[in-house]
PDB file of C-alpha atoms in Angstrom:
ATOM      1  CA  MET A   1       0.000   0.000   0.000  1.00 35.00           C
ATOM      2  CA  ALA A   2       1.436   3.280  -1.092  1.00 40.00           C
ATOM      3  CA  ALA A   3       1.165   6.129   1.330  1.00 40.00           C
ATOM      4  CA  LEU A   4       2.215   9.735   1.568  1.00 39.00           C
ATOM      5  CA  ARG A   5       2.895  11.760   4.674  1.00 41.00           C
ATOM      6  CA  ARG A   6       1.308  15.217   4.578  1.00 43.00           C
ATOM      7  CA  LYS A   7       2.425  17.855   7.059  1.00 40.00           C
ATOM      8  CA  PHE A   8      -0.088  19.881   9.050  1.00 41.00           C
ATOM      9  CA  GLY A   9       1.806  22.317  11.206  1.00 43.00           C
ATOM     10  CA  GLU A  10       3.891  20.199  13.551  1.00 45.00           C
ATOM     11  CA  ASP A  11       1.921  16.960  12.930  1.00 47.00           C
ATOM     12  CA  TYR A  12       1.806  14.475  10.057  1.00 44.00           C
ATOM     13  CA  GLN A  13      -1.091  12.541   8.618  1.00 46.00           C
ATOM     14  CA  VAL A  14      -0.884   9.348   6.553  1.00 45.00           C
ATOM     15  CA  VAL A  15      -2.798   9.637   3.271  1.00 45.00           C
ATOM     16  CA  ASN A  16      -3.574   6.550   1.163  1.00 49.00           C
ATOM     17  CA  THR A  17      -3.128   6.858  -2.582  1.00 44.00           C
ATOM     18  CA  ASN A  18      -4.515   3.444  -3.657  1.00 51.00           C
ATOM     19  CA  ARG A  19      -7.785   3.459  -5.515  1.00 50.00           C
ATOM     20  CA  GLY A  20     -10.636   1.957  -3.616  1.00 52.00           C
ATOM     21  CA  ALA A  21      -8.840   2.381  -0.335  1.00 49.00           C
ATOM     22  CA  THR A  22     -11.044   3.197   2.619  1.00 49.00           C
ATOM     23  CA  PHE A  23     -10.280   6.279   4.642  1.00 43.00           C
ATOM     24  CA  PRO A  24     -10.792   6.426   8.359  1.00 48.00           C
ATOM     25  CA  SER A  25     -13.781   8.473   9.352  1.00 49.00           C
ATOM     26  CA  ALA A  26     -13.273  11.842  10.956  1.00 49.00           C
ATOM     27  CA  PRO A  27     -13.130  11.773  14.732  1.00 53.00           C
ATOM     28  CA  VAL A  28     -16.423  12.501  16.388  1.00 53.00           C
ATOM     29  CA  LYS A  29     -16.351  15.813  18.175  1.00 55.00           C
ATOM     30  CA  LYS A  30     -17.467  15.841  21.758  1.00 58.00           C
ATOM     31  CA  LYS A  31     -20.257  18.224  22.552  1.00 61.00           C
ATOM     32  CA  ARG A  32     -18.817  20.940  24.743  1.00 66.00           C
ATOM     33  CA  GLN A  33     -20.473  23.488  26.927  1.00 70.00           C
ATOM     34  CA  ARG A  34     -20.647  26.684  24.914  1.00 73.00           C
ATOM     35  CA  PHE A  35     -20.042  30.171  26.251  1.00 70.00           C
ATOM     36  CA  VAL A  36     -22.486  31.607  23.694  1.00 75.00           C
ATOM     37  CA  ASP A  37     -25.126  29.443  21.985  1.00 72.00           C
ATOM     38  CA  LYS A  38     -25.848  29.527  18.271  1.00 68.00           C
ATOM     39  CA  ASN A  39     -28.917  31.687  18.909  1.00 66.00           C
ATOM     40  CA  GLY A  40     -26.808  34.309  20.706  1.00 67.00           C
ATOM     41  CA  ARG A  41     -27.852  33.441  24.264  1.00 71.00           C
ATOM     42  CA  CYS A  42     -24.991  33.638  26.761  1.00 73.00           C
ATOM     43  CA  ASN A  43     -24.683  30.706  29.145  1.00 70.00           C
ATOM     44  CA  VAL A  44     -23.590  32.818  32.066  1.00 71.00           C
ATOM     45  CA  GLN A  45     -25.335  32.977  35.422  1.00 69.00           C
ATOM     46  CA  HIS A  46     -24.410  35.544  38.045  1.00 66.00           C
ATOM     47  CA  GLY A  47     -24.492  34.621  41.694  1.00 66.00           C
ATOM     48  CA  ASN A  48     -23.246  35.695  45.113  1.00 65.00           C
ATOM     49  CA  LEU A  49     -22.916  39.304  43.991  1.00 63.00           C
ATOM     50  CA  GLY A  50     -24.295  40.856  47.158  1.00 63.00           C
ATOM     51  CA  GLY A  51     -27.384  43.058  47.033  1.00 63.00           C
ATOM     52  CA  GLU A  52     -28.390  41.530  43.721  1.00 66.00           C
ATOM     53  CA  THR A  53     -32.120  42.166  44.196  1.00 71.00           C
ATOM     54  CA  SER A  54     -31.650  45.826  45.074  1.00 74.00           C
ATOM     55  CA  ARG A  55     -29.454  46.301  42.010  1.00 74.00           C
ATOM     56  CA  TYR A  56     -32.184  44.986  39.734  1.00 72.00           C
ATOM     57  CA  LEU A  57     -34.878  47.060  41.430  1.00 76.00           C
ATOM     58  CA  SER A  58     -32.810  50.242  41.109  1.00 78.00           C
ATOM     59  CA  ASP A  59     -33.247  49.950  37.332  1.00 80.00           C
ATOM     60  CA  LEU A  60     -36.800  48.620  37.297  1.00 81.00           C
ATOM     61  CA  PHE A  61     -37.558  49.607  33.704  1.00 83.00           C
ATOM     62  CA  THR A  62     -34.658  47.601  32.239  1.00 85.00           C
ATOM     63  CA  THR A  63     -35.504  44.686  34.552  1.00 85.00           C
ATOM     64  CA  LEU A  64     -39.061  44.572  33.215  1.00 85.00           C
ATOM     65  CA  VAL A  65     -37.830  44.757  29.624  1.00 85.00           C
ATOM     66  CA  ASP A  66     -35.445  41.834  30.226  1.00 83.00           C
ATOM     67  CA  LEU A  67     -38.141  39.625  31.770  1.00 85.00           C
ATOM     68  CA  LYS A  68     -39.868  36.919  29.778  1.00 86.00           C
ATOM     69  CA  TRP A  69     -43.164  37.700  28.115  1.00 87.00           C
ATOM     70  CA  ARG A  70     -45.271  35.675  30.563  1.00 90.00           C
ATOM     71  CA  TRP A  71     -43.931  37.659  33.514  1.00 90.00           C
ATOM     72  CA  ASN A  72     -44.390  40.948  31.670  1.00 88.00           C
ATOM     73  CA  LEU A  73     -48.024  40.164  30.916  1.00 90.00           C
ATOM     74  CA  LEU A  74     -48.619  39.050  34.507  1.00 92.00           C
ATOM     75  CA  ILE A  75     -47.104  42.258  35.927  1.00 90.00           C
ATOM     76  CA  PHE A  76     -48.999  44.344  33.360  1.00 90.00           C
ATOM     77  CA  THR A  77     -52.333  42.743  34.324  1.00 91.00           C
ATOM     78  CA  LEU A  78     -51.746  42.810  38.084  1.00 93.00           C
ATOM     79  CA  THR A  79     -50.605  46.442  38.082  1.00 91.00           C
ATOM     80  CA  TYR A  80     -53.706  47.693  36.299  1.00 90.00           C
ATOM     81  CA  THR A  81     -56.045  45.453  38.289  1.00 91.00           C
ATOM     82  CA  ILE A  82     -54.634  46.518  41.653  1.00 92.00           C
ATOM     83  CA  ALA A  83     -54.576  50.198  40.643  1.00 90.00           C
ATOM     84  CA  TRP A  84     -58.206  50.038  39.508  1.00 90.00           C
ATOM     85  CA  LEU A  85     -59.370  48.335  42.703  1.00 92.00           C
ATOM     86  CA  VAL A  86     -57.436  50.728  44.972  1.00 92.00           C
ATOM     87  CA  MET A  87     -58.665  53.882  43.246  1.00 91.00           C
ATOM     88  CA  ALA A  88     -62.241  52.580  43.061  1.00 92.00           C
ATOM     89  CA  SER A  89     -62.062  51.846  46.794  1.00 93.00           C
ATOM     90  CA  MET A  90     -60.953  55.435  47.452  1.00 92.00           C
ATOM     91  CA  TRP A  91     -63.960  56.800  45.566  1.00 91.00           C
ATOM     92  CA  TRP A  92     -66.218  54.424  47.510  1.00 92.00           C
ATOM     93  CA  ILE A  93     -64.656  55.518  50.830  1.00 92.00           C
ATOM     94  CA  ILE A  94     -65.329  59.195  50.011  1.00 90.00           C
ATOM     95  CA  ALA A  95     -68.938  58.361  49.207  1.00 88.00           C
ATOM     96  CA  TYR A  96     -69.232  56.306  52.406  1.00 88.00           C
ATOM     97  CA  ILE A  97     -67.764  59.021  54.650  1.00 88.00           C
ATOM     98  CA  ARG A  98     -69.984  61.716  53.146  1.00 85.00           C
ATOM     99  CA  GLY A  99     -73.067  59.501  53.456  1.00 85.00           C
ATOM    100  CA  ASP A 100     -73.733  59.445  49.706  1.00 82.00           C
ATOM    101  CA  LEU A 101     -74.442  55.723  49.791  1.00 83.00           C
ATOM    102  CA  ASN A 102     -77.633  56.308  51.805  1.00 81.00           C
ATOM    103  CA  HIS A 103     -78.958  58.895  49.329  1.00 76.00           C
ATOM    104  CA  GLY A 104     -78.247  57.119  46.092  1.00 66.00           C
ATOM    105  CA  HIS A 105     -81.639  57.715  44.505  1.00 72.00           C
ATOM    106  CA  ASP A 106     -82.566  60.969  46.313  1.00 74.00           C
ATOM    107  CA  ALA A 107     -83.021  63.659  43.655  1.00 75.00           C
ATOM    108  CA  SER A 108     -82.861  66.497  46.179  1.00 78.00           C
ATOM    109  CA  TYR A 109     -79.460  65.425  47.585  1.00 82.00           C
ATOM    110  CA  THR A 110     -76.180  66.588  46.021  1.00 83.00           C
ATOM    111  CA  PRO A 111     -73.555  63.821  46.378  1.00 85.00           C
ATOM    112  CA  CYS A 112     -69.808  64.000  45.737  1.00 86.00           C
ATOM    113  CA  VAL A 113     -70.175  61.897  42.606  1.00 86.00           C
ATOM    114  CA  ALA A 114     -73.589  61.625  41.046  1.00 85.00           C
ATOM    115  CA  ASN A 115     -75.091  58.124  40.748  1.00 84.00           C
ATOM    116  CA  VAL A 116     -72.386  56.438  42.833  1.00 86.00           C
ATOM    117  CA  TYR A 117     -74.183  54.499  45.551  1.00 84.00           C
ATOM    118  CA  ASN A 118     -72.152  51.252  45.918  1.00 88.00           C
ATOM    119  CA  PHE A 119     -68.733  49.788  45.083  1.00 91.00           C
ATOM    120  CA  PRO A 120     -69.593  48.589  41.516  1.00 90.00           C
ATOM    121  CA  SER A 121     -70.828  52.072  40.606  1.00 89.00           C
ATOM    122  CA  ALA A 122     -67.651  53.608  42.111  1.00 90.00           C
ATOM    123  CA  PHE A 123     -65.549  51.158  40.085  1.00 91.00           C
ATOM    124  CA  LEU A 124     -67.421  52.042  36.887  1.00 89.00           C
ATOM    125  CA  PHE A 125     -66.943  55.763  37.582  1.00 89.00           C
ATOM    126  CA  PHE A 126     -63.189  55.240  37.960  1.00 89.00           C
ATOM    127  CA  ILE A 127     -62.983  53.256  34.699  1.00 87.00           C
ATOM    128  CA  GLU A 128     -64.990  55.913  32.841  1.00 86.00           C
ATOM    129  CA  THR A 129     -62.726  58.645  34.197  1.00 84.00           C
ATOM    130  CA  GLU A 130     -59.443  56.775  33.642  1.00 84.00           C
ATOM    131  CA  ALA A 131     -60.320  55.659  30.113  1.00 81.00           C
ATOM    132  CA  THR A 132     -61.954  59.051  29.318  1.00 77.00           C
ATOM    133  CA  ILE A 133     -65.071  57.259  28.177  1.00 75.00           C
ATOM    134  CA  GLY A 134     -67.425  59.608  30.015  1.00 68.00           C
ATOM    135  CA  TYR A 135     -70.939  58.262  29.503  1.00 69.00           C
ATOM    136  CA  GLY A 136     -72.324  61.372  31.263  1.00 72.00           C
ATOM    137  CA  TYR A 137     -74.298  59.412  33.864  1.00 81.00           C
ATOM    138  CA  ARG A 138     -71.685  59.668  36.659  1.00 84.00           C
ATOM    139  CA  TYR A 139     -69.833  62.930  37.287  1.00 83.00           C
ATOM    140  CA  ILE A 140     -68.161  64.939  40.065  1.00 85.00           C
ATOM    141  CA  THR A 141     -70.169  67.780  41.576  1.00 84.00           C
ATOM    142  CA  GLU A 142     -68.740  71.123  42.651  1.00 83.00           C
ATOM    143  CA  LYS A 143     -69.501  70.492  46.350  1.00 82.00           C
ATOM    144  CA  CYS A 144     -66.783  67.855  46.777  1.00 85.00           C
ATOM    145  CA  PRO A 145     -63.247  69.319  47.112  1.00 88.00           C
ATOM    146  CA  GLU A 146     -61.822  65.975  48.256  1.00 89.00           C
ATOM    147  CA  GLY A 147     -63.203  64.382  45.093  1.00 88.00           C
ATOM    148  CA  ILE A 148     -61.537  67.034  42.930  1.00 88.00           C
ATOM    149  CA  ILE A 149     -58.182  66.417  44.667  1.00 91.00           C
ATOM    150  CA  LEU A 150     -58.567  62.655  44.216  1.00 90.00           C
ATOM    151  CA  PHE A 151     -59.462  63.199  40.559  1.00 88.00           C
ATOM    152  CA  LEU A 152     -56.229  65.181  39.985  1.00 90.00           C
ATOM    153  CA  PHE A 153     -54.176  62.525  41.776  1.00 91.00           C
ATOM    154  CA  GLN A 154     -55.848  59.789  39.715  1.00 89.00           C
ATOM    155  CA  SER A 155     -55.059  61.593  36.467  1.00 88.00           C
ATOM    156  CA  LEU A 156     -51.379  62.034  37.341  1.00 91.00           C
ATOM    157  CA  LEU A 157     -50.971  58.474  38.621  1.00 89.00           C
ATOM    158  CA  GLY A 158     -52.751  57.020  35.598  1.00 88.00           C
ATOM    159  CA  SER A 159     -50.499  58.922  33.194  1.00 89.00           C
ATOM    160  CA  ILE A 160     -47.362  57.689  34.978  1.00 90.00           C
ATOM    161  CA  VAL A 161     -48.510  54.049  35.045  1.00 89.00           C
ATOM    162  CA  ASP A 162     -49.564  54.159  31.387  1.00 88.00           C
ATOM    163  CA  ALA A 163     -46.282  55.713  30.275  1.00 90.00           C
ATOM    164  CA  PHE A 164     -44.201  53.223  32.285  1.00 88.00           C
ATOM    165  CA  LEU A 165     -45.979  49.987  31.375  1.00 88.00           C
ATOM    166  CA  ILE A 166     -46.912  50.804  27.783  1.00 87.00           C
ATOM    167  CA  GLY A 167     -43.391  52.101  27.139  1.00 88.00           C
ATOM    168  CA  CYS A 168     -41.976  48.896  28.591  1.00 87.00           C
ATOM    169  CA  MET A 169     -44.196  46.750  26.360  1.00 86.00           C
ATOM    170  CA  PHE A 170     -43.324  48.822  23.282  1.00 85.00           C
ATOM    171  CA  ILE A 171     -39.579  48.539  23.906  1.00 83.00           C
ATOM    172  CA  LYS A 172     -39.888  44.797  24.452  1.00 83.00           C
ATOM    173  CA  MET A 173     -41.864  44.309  21.214  1.00 80.00           C
ATOM    174  CA  SER A 174     -39.343  46.355  19.226  1.00 74.00           C
ATOM    175  CA  GLN A 175     -36.290  44.430  20.443  1.00 72.00           C
ATOM    176  CA  PRO A 176     -34.248  42.996  17.535  1.00 67.00           C
ATOM    177  CA  LYS A 177     -34.027  39.449  18.932  1.00 69.00           C
ATOM    178  CA  LYS A 178     -36.405  38.023  16.351  1.00 68.00           C
ATOM    179  CA  ARG A 179     -34.667  39.988  13.605  1.00 68.00           C
ATOM    180  CA  ALA A 180     -31.463  38.118  14.412  1.00 70.00           C
ATOM    181  CA  GLU A 181     -33.127  34.805  13.502  1.00 74.00           C
ATOM    182  CA  THR A 182     -33.055  35.789   9.824  1.00 79.00           C
ATOM    183  CA  LEU A 183     -29.295  36.368   9.935  1.00 83.00           C
ATOM    184  CA  MET A 184     -27.721  33.066   8.968  1.00 85.00           C
ATOM    185  CA  PHE A 185     -24.191  31.945   9.779  1.00 87.00           C
ATOM    186  CA  SER A 186     -22.453  28.917   8.340  1.00 87.00           C
ATOM    187  CA  GLN A 187     -22.632  25.850  10.543  1.00 85.00           C
ATOM    188  CA  ASP A 188     -18.862  25.294  10.457  1.00 86.00           C
ATOM    189  CA  ALA A 189     -15.798  27.435   9.935  1.00 88.00           C
ATOM    190  CA  VAL A 190     -13.023  26.182   7.651  1.00 89.00           C
ATOM    191  CA  ILE A 191      -9.297  26.824   7.337  1.00 89.00           C
ATOM    192  CA  SER A 192      -8.111  27.042   3.760  1.00 89.00           C
ATOM    193  CA  GLN A 193      -5.913  29.075   1.470  1.00 89.00           C
ATOM    194  CA  ARG A 194      -7.117  32.257  -0.186  1.00 89.00           C
ATOM    195  CA  ASP A 195      -4.833  34.418  -2.316  1.00 88.00           C
ATOM    196  CA  GLY A 196      -1.910  32.299  -1.189  1.00 88.00           C
ATOM    197  CA  LYS A 197      -2.587  32.922   2.513  1.00 89.00           C
ATOM    198  CA  LEU A 198      -3.912  30.540   5.143  1.00 90.00           C
ATOM    199  CA  CYS A 199      -7.258  31.860   6.344  1.00 91.00           C
ATOM    200  CA  LEU A 200     -10.072  30.991   8.748  1.00 90.00           C
ATOM    201  CA  MET A 201     -13.336  31.542   6.860  1.00 93.00           C
ATOM    202  CA  PHE A 202     -17.081  31.388   7.495  1.00 92.00           C
ATOM    203  CA  ARG A 203     -20.159  32.797   5.763  1.00 92.00           C
ATOM    204  CA  VAL A 204     -22.939  35.119   6.851  1.00 91.00           C
ATOM    205  CA  GLY A 205     -26.147  36.030   5.036  1.00 89.00           C
ATOM    206  CA  ASN A 206     -29.303  38.092   5.481  1.00 86.00           C
ATOM    207  CA  LEU A 207     -32.597  36.375   4.564  1.00 84.00           C
ATOM    208  CA  ARG A 208     -34.804  39.479   4.618  1.00 80.00           C
ATOM    209  CA  ASN A 209     -35.197  42.013   1.853  1.00 78.00           C
ATOM    210  CA  SER A 210     -34.729  44.861   4.324  1.00 76.00           C
ATOM    211  CA  HIS A 211     -31.061  45.747   4.333  1.00 78.00           C
ATOM    212  CA  MET A 212     -28.824  46.388   7.315  1.00 80.00           C
ATOM    213  CA  VAL A 213     -27.225  49.816   7.275  1.00 81.00           C
ATOM    214  CA  SER A 214     -23.681  50.273   8.637  1.00 83.00           C
ATOM    215  CA  ALA A 215     -23.269  46.547   9.224  1.00 87.00           C
ATOM    216  CA  GLN A 216     -20.028  45.693  10.993  1.00 89.00           C
ATOM    217  CA  ILE A 217     -18.698  42.293  12.018  1.00 91.00           C
ATOM    218  CA  ARG A 218     -16.290  41.424  14.800  1.00 90.00           C
ATOM    219  CA  CYS A 219     -14.860  38.166  16.092  1.00 91.00           C
ATOM    220  CA  LYS A 220     -13.745  37.312  19.611  1.00 90.00           C
ATOM    221  CA  LEU A 221     -11.624  34.324  20.592  1.00 89.00           C
ATOM    222  CA  ILE A 222     -12.542  33.168  24.091  1.00 87.00           C
ATOM    223  CA  LYS A 223      -9.902  30.949  25.577  1.00 86.00           C
ATOM    224  CA  SER A 224      -8.359  30.272  28.958  1.00 84.00           C
ATOM    225  CA  ARG A 225      -4.711  31.199  29.336  1.00 84.00           C
ATOM    226  CA  GLN A 226      -2.046  31.731  31.931  1.00 85.00           C
ATOM    227  CA  THR A 227       0.055  34.877  32.048  1.00 87.00           C
ATOM    228  CA  PRO A 228       3.864  34.812  32.461  1.00 87.00           C
ATOM    229  CA  GLU A 229       3.281  35.968  36.045  1.00 89.00           C
ATOM    230  CA  GLY A 230       1.269  32.804  36.774  1.00 86.00           C
ATOM    231  CA  GLU A 231      -2.190  34.402  36.758  1.00 88.00           C
ATOM    232  CA  PHE A 232      -4.911  32.166  35.278  1.00 90.00           C
ATOM    233  CA  LEU A 233      -7.482  33.922  33.078  1.00 86.00           C
ATOM    234  CA  PRO A 234     -10.465  31.550  32.634  1.00 83.00           C
ATOM    235  CA  LEU A 235     -12.305  33.500  29.899  1.00 82.00           C
ATOM    236  CA  ASP A 236      -9.711  35.651  28.210  1.00 86.00           C
ATOM    237  CA  GLN A 237     -11.015  37.506  25.148  1.00 86.00           C
ATOM    238  CA  CYS A 238      -8.818  38.101  22.133  1.00 87.00           C
ATOM    239  CA  GLU A 239      -9.820  40.067  19.032  1.00 88.00           C
ATOM    240  CA  LEU A 240      -9.620  38.261  15.685  1.00 90.00           C
ATOM    241  CA  ASP A 241      -8.792  40.553  12.797  1.00 90.00           C
ATOM    242  CA  VAL A 242     -11.430  40.148  10.068  1.00 90.00           C
ATOM    243  CA  GLY A 243     -10.385  43.193   8.078  1.00 86.00           C
ATOM    244  CA  PHE A 244     -10.364  46.028  10.575  1.00 85.00           C
ATOM    245  CA  GLY A 245      -7.346  47.666   8.989  1.00 82.00           C
ATOM    246  CA  THR A 246      -8.601  47.307   5.423  1.00 86.00           C
ATOM    247  CA  GLY A 247     -12.282  48.067   6.048  1.00 86.00           C
ATOM    248  CA  ALA A 248     -13.381  44.528   5.157  1.00 86.00           C
ATOM    249  CA  ASP A 249     -15.274  44.335   8.443  1.00 87.00           C
ATOM    250  CA  GLN A 250     -17.747  46.940   7.098  1.00 88.00           C
ATOM    251  CA  LEU A 251     -20.293  44.792   5.259  1.00 88.00           C
ATOM    252  CA  PHE A 252     -22.731  45.525   2.459  1.00 86.00           C
ATOM    253  CA  LEU A 253     -24.944  42.601   3.368  1.00 85.00           C
ATOM    254  CA  VAL A 254     -27.181  42.244   0.316  1.00 85.00           C
ATOM    255  CA  SER A 255     -25.937  38.727  -0.467  1.00 86.00           C
ATOM    256  CA  PRO A 256     -24.115  36.031   1.528  1.00 88.00           C
ATOM    257  CA  LEU A 257     -20.543  37.033   2.253  1.00 90.00           C
ATOM    258  CA  THR A 258     -17.470  35.068   3.272  1.00 91.00           C
ATOM    259  CA  ILE A 259     -15.682  36.501   6.285  1.00 91.00           C
ATOM    260  CA  CYS A 260     -11.946  35.856   6.311  1.00 92.00           C
ATOM    261  CA  HIS A 261      -9.406  35.945   9.132  1.00 92.00           C
ATOM    262  CA  GLU A 262      -5.823  35.692   7.931  1.00 91.00           C
ATOM    263  CA  ILE A 263      -3.665  33.360  10.036  1.00 91.00           C
ATOM    264  CA  ASN A 264      -0.485  35.403  10.162  1.00 90.00           C
ATOM    265  CA  PRO A 265       2.130  35.822  12.930  1.00 89.00           C
ATOM    266  CA  LYS A 266      -0.274  38.177  14.728  1.00 89.00           C
ATOM    267  CA  SER A 267      -3.091  35.600  14.757  1.00 89.00           C
ATOM    268  CA  PRO A 268      -3.638  33.485  17.909  1.00 88.00           C
ATOM    269  CA  PHE A 269      -3.935  30.416  15.618  1.00 87.00           C
ATOM    270  CA  PHE A 270      -0.488  30.858  14.077  1.00 87.00           C
ATOM    271  CA  ASP A 271       1.339  28.495  16.459  1.00 84.00           C
ATOM    272  CA  LEU A 272      -1.435  25.848  16.540  1.00 82.00           C
ATOM    273  CA  SER A 273      -1.263  22.629  14.528  1.00 81.00           C
ATOM    274  CA  GLN A 274      -4.193  20.585  13.259  1.00 79.00           C
ATOM    275  CA  ARG A 275      -4.092  18.298  16.292  1.00 82.00           C
ATOM    276  CA  SER A 276      -3.838  21.275  18.622  1.00 79.00           C
ATOM    277  CA  LEU A 277      -6.931  22.838  17.057  1.00 78.00           C
ATOM    278  CA  MET A 278      -8.879  19.647  17.711  1.00 79.00           C
ATOM    279  CA  ASN A 279      -7.754  19.392  21.329  1.00 79.00           C
ATOM    280  CA  GLU A 280      -7.714  23.046  22.378  1.00 80.00           C
ATOM    281  CA  GLN A 281     -10.594  24.426  24.451  1.00 82.00           C
ATOM    282  CA  PHE A 282     -11.610  27.691  22.810  1.00 84.00           C
ATOM    283  CA  GLU A 283     -14.623  29.351  21.270  1.00 85.00           C
ATOM    284  CA  ILE A 284     -15.066  31.943  18.533  1.00 87.00           C
ATOM    285  CA  VAL A 285     -17.894  34.429  19.063  1.00 87.00           C
ATOM    286  CA  VAL A 286     -19.067  36.417  16.028  1.00 88.00           C
ATOM    287  CA  ILE A 287     -20.722  39.796  16.673  1.00 86.00           C
ATOM    288  CA  LEU A 288     -22.709  41.382  13.836  1.00 86.00           C
ATOM    289  CA  GLU A 289     -23.910  44.941  14.423  1.00 85.00           C
ATOM    290  CA  GLY A 290     -26.080  47.042  12.156  1.00 83.00           C
ATOM    291  CA  ILE A 291     -29.198  49.162  11.780  1.00 81.00           C
ATOM    292  CA  VAL A 292     -32.302  47.791  10.068  1.00 76.00           C
ATOM    293  CA  GLU A 293     -33.404  50.368   7.517  1.00 73.00           C
ATOM    294  CA  THR A 294     -37.147  49.739   8.012  1.00 69.00           C
ATOM    295  CA  THR A 295     -37.224  50.269  11.785  1.00 67.00           C
ATOM    296  CA  GLY A 296     -33.983  52.147  12.451  1.00 66.00           C
ATOM    297  CA  GLY A 297     -33.155  49.744  15.294  1.00 62.00           C
TER     298      GLY A 297
END
């Protein structure tokens, strides 16, 4: 059996040249725990930070935006329900203290709020006022200063709650997470020669007709290393040059493009052989940034 020895970096591989010869199958790669999944989700959990809950509550708006949809809808529903019940109870308490509940159908009596004589009617008056429906059947009279003050407080509180929750829902719906699902990356990256240079290459494409303006791509190599001083860095990040100096990282993404990283003396892959690449524990994270022309986000 004739055989040739082909050099890959520092290692050699035996290659059969006989026709009909069977080649050994490629080694099966072990599934490793990824730092960043294919869908862009980071597998990082923070713990034992100290005062973690207070830190999240200090930026409540961002916390609500980052929550899952089911929790957002639950908070949205509970906030409005509790606010409606509390404000309706306050209108009922005013009517109860003034004695309006005992003169509900007395035409000669002037109540604080006309035609409010029990809790359901107070709740309906609040909903009509908050939603500016105004059927005209229930209204505040001029002989109720406490009702006027409560009406002003209700208007201010309702505007704040509406702006906070509706703004949160709008920001969450406009997040570009779903837009990223139509950006396709090649399943595997390859090392091959291009223009006489050894390069690491992968492809990226946009499935939608809406273009991405000012699209820029970056690559990060995440790998553990030890410094000459003996310090161990578990998740050290190293930038991979994909054309920063030449402007090749600025993409006109109207068709699938091949992204190329030249393996030169400045590349972290320069001193690695084929066997080392298979055995090394590292991960390449690709970051694609851009503005969608239809939404501007």
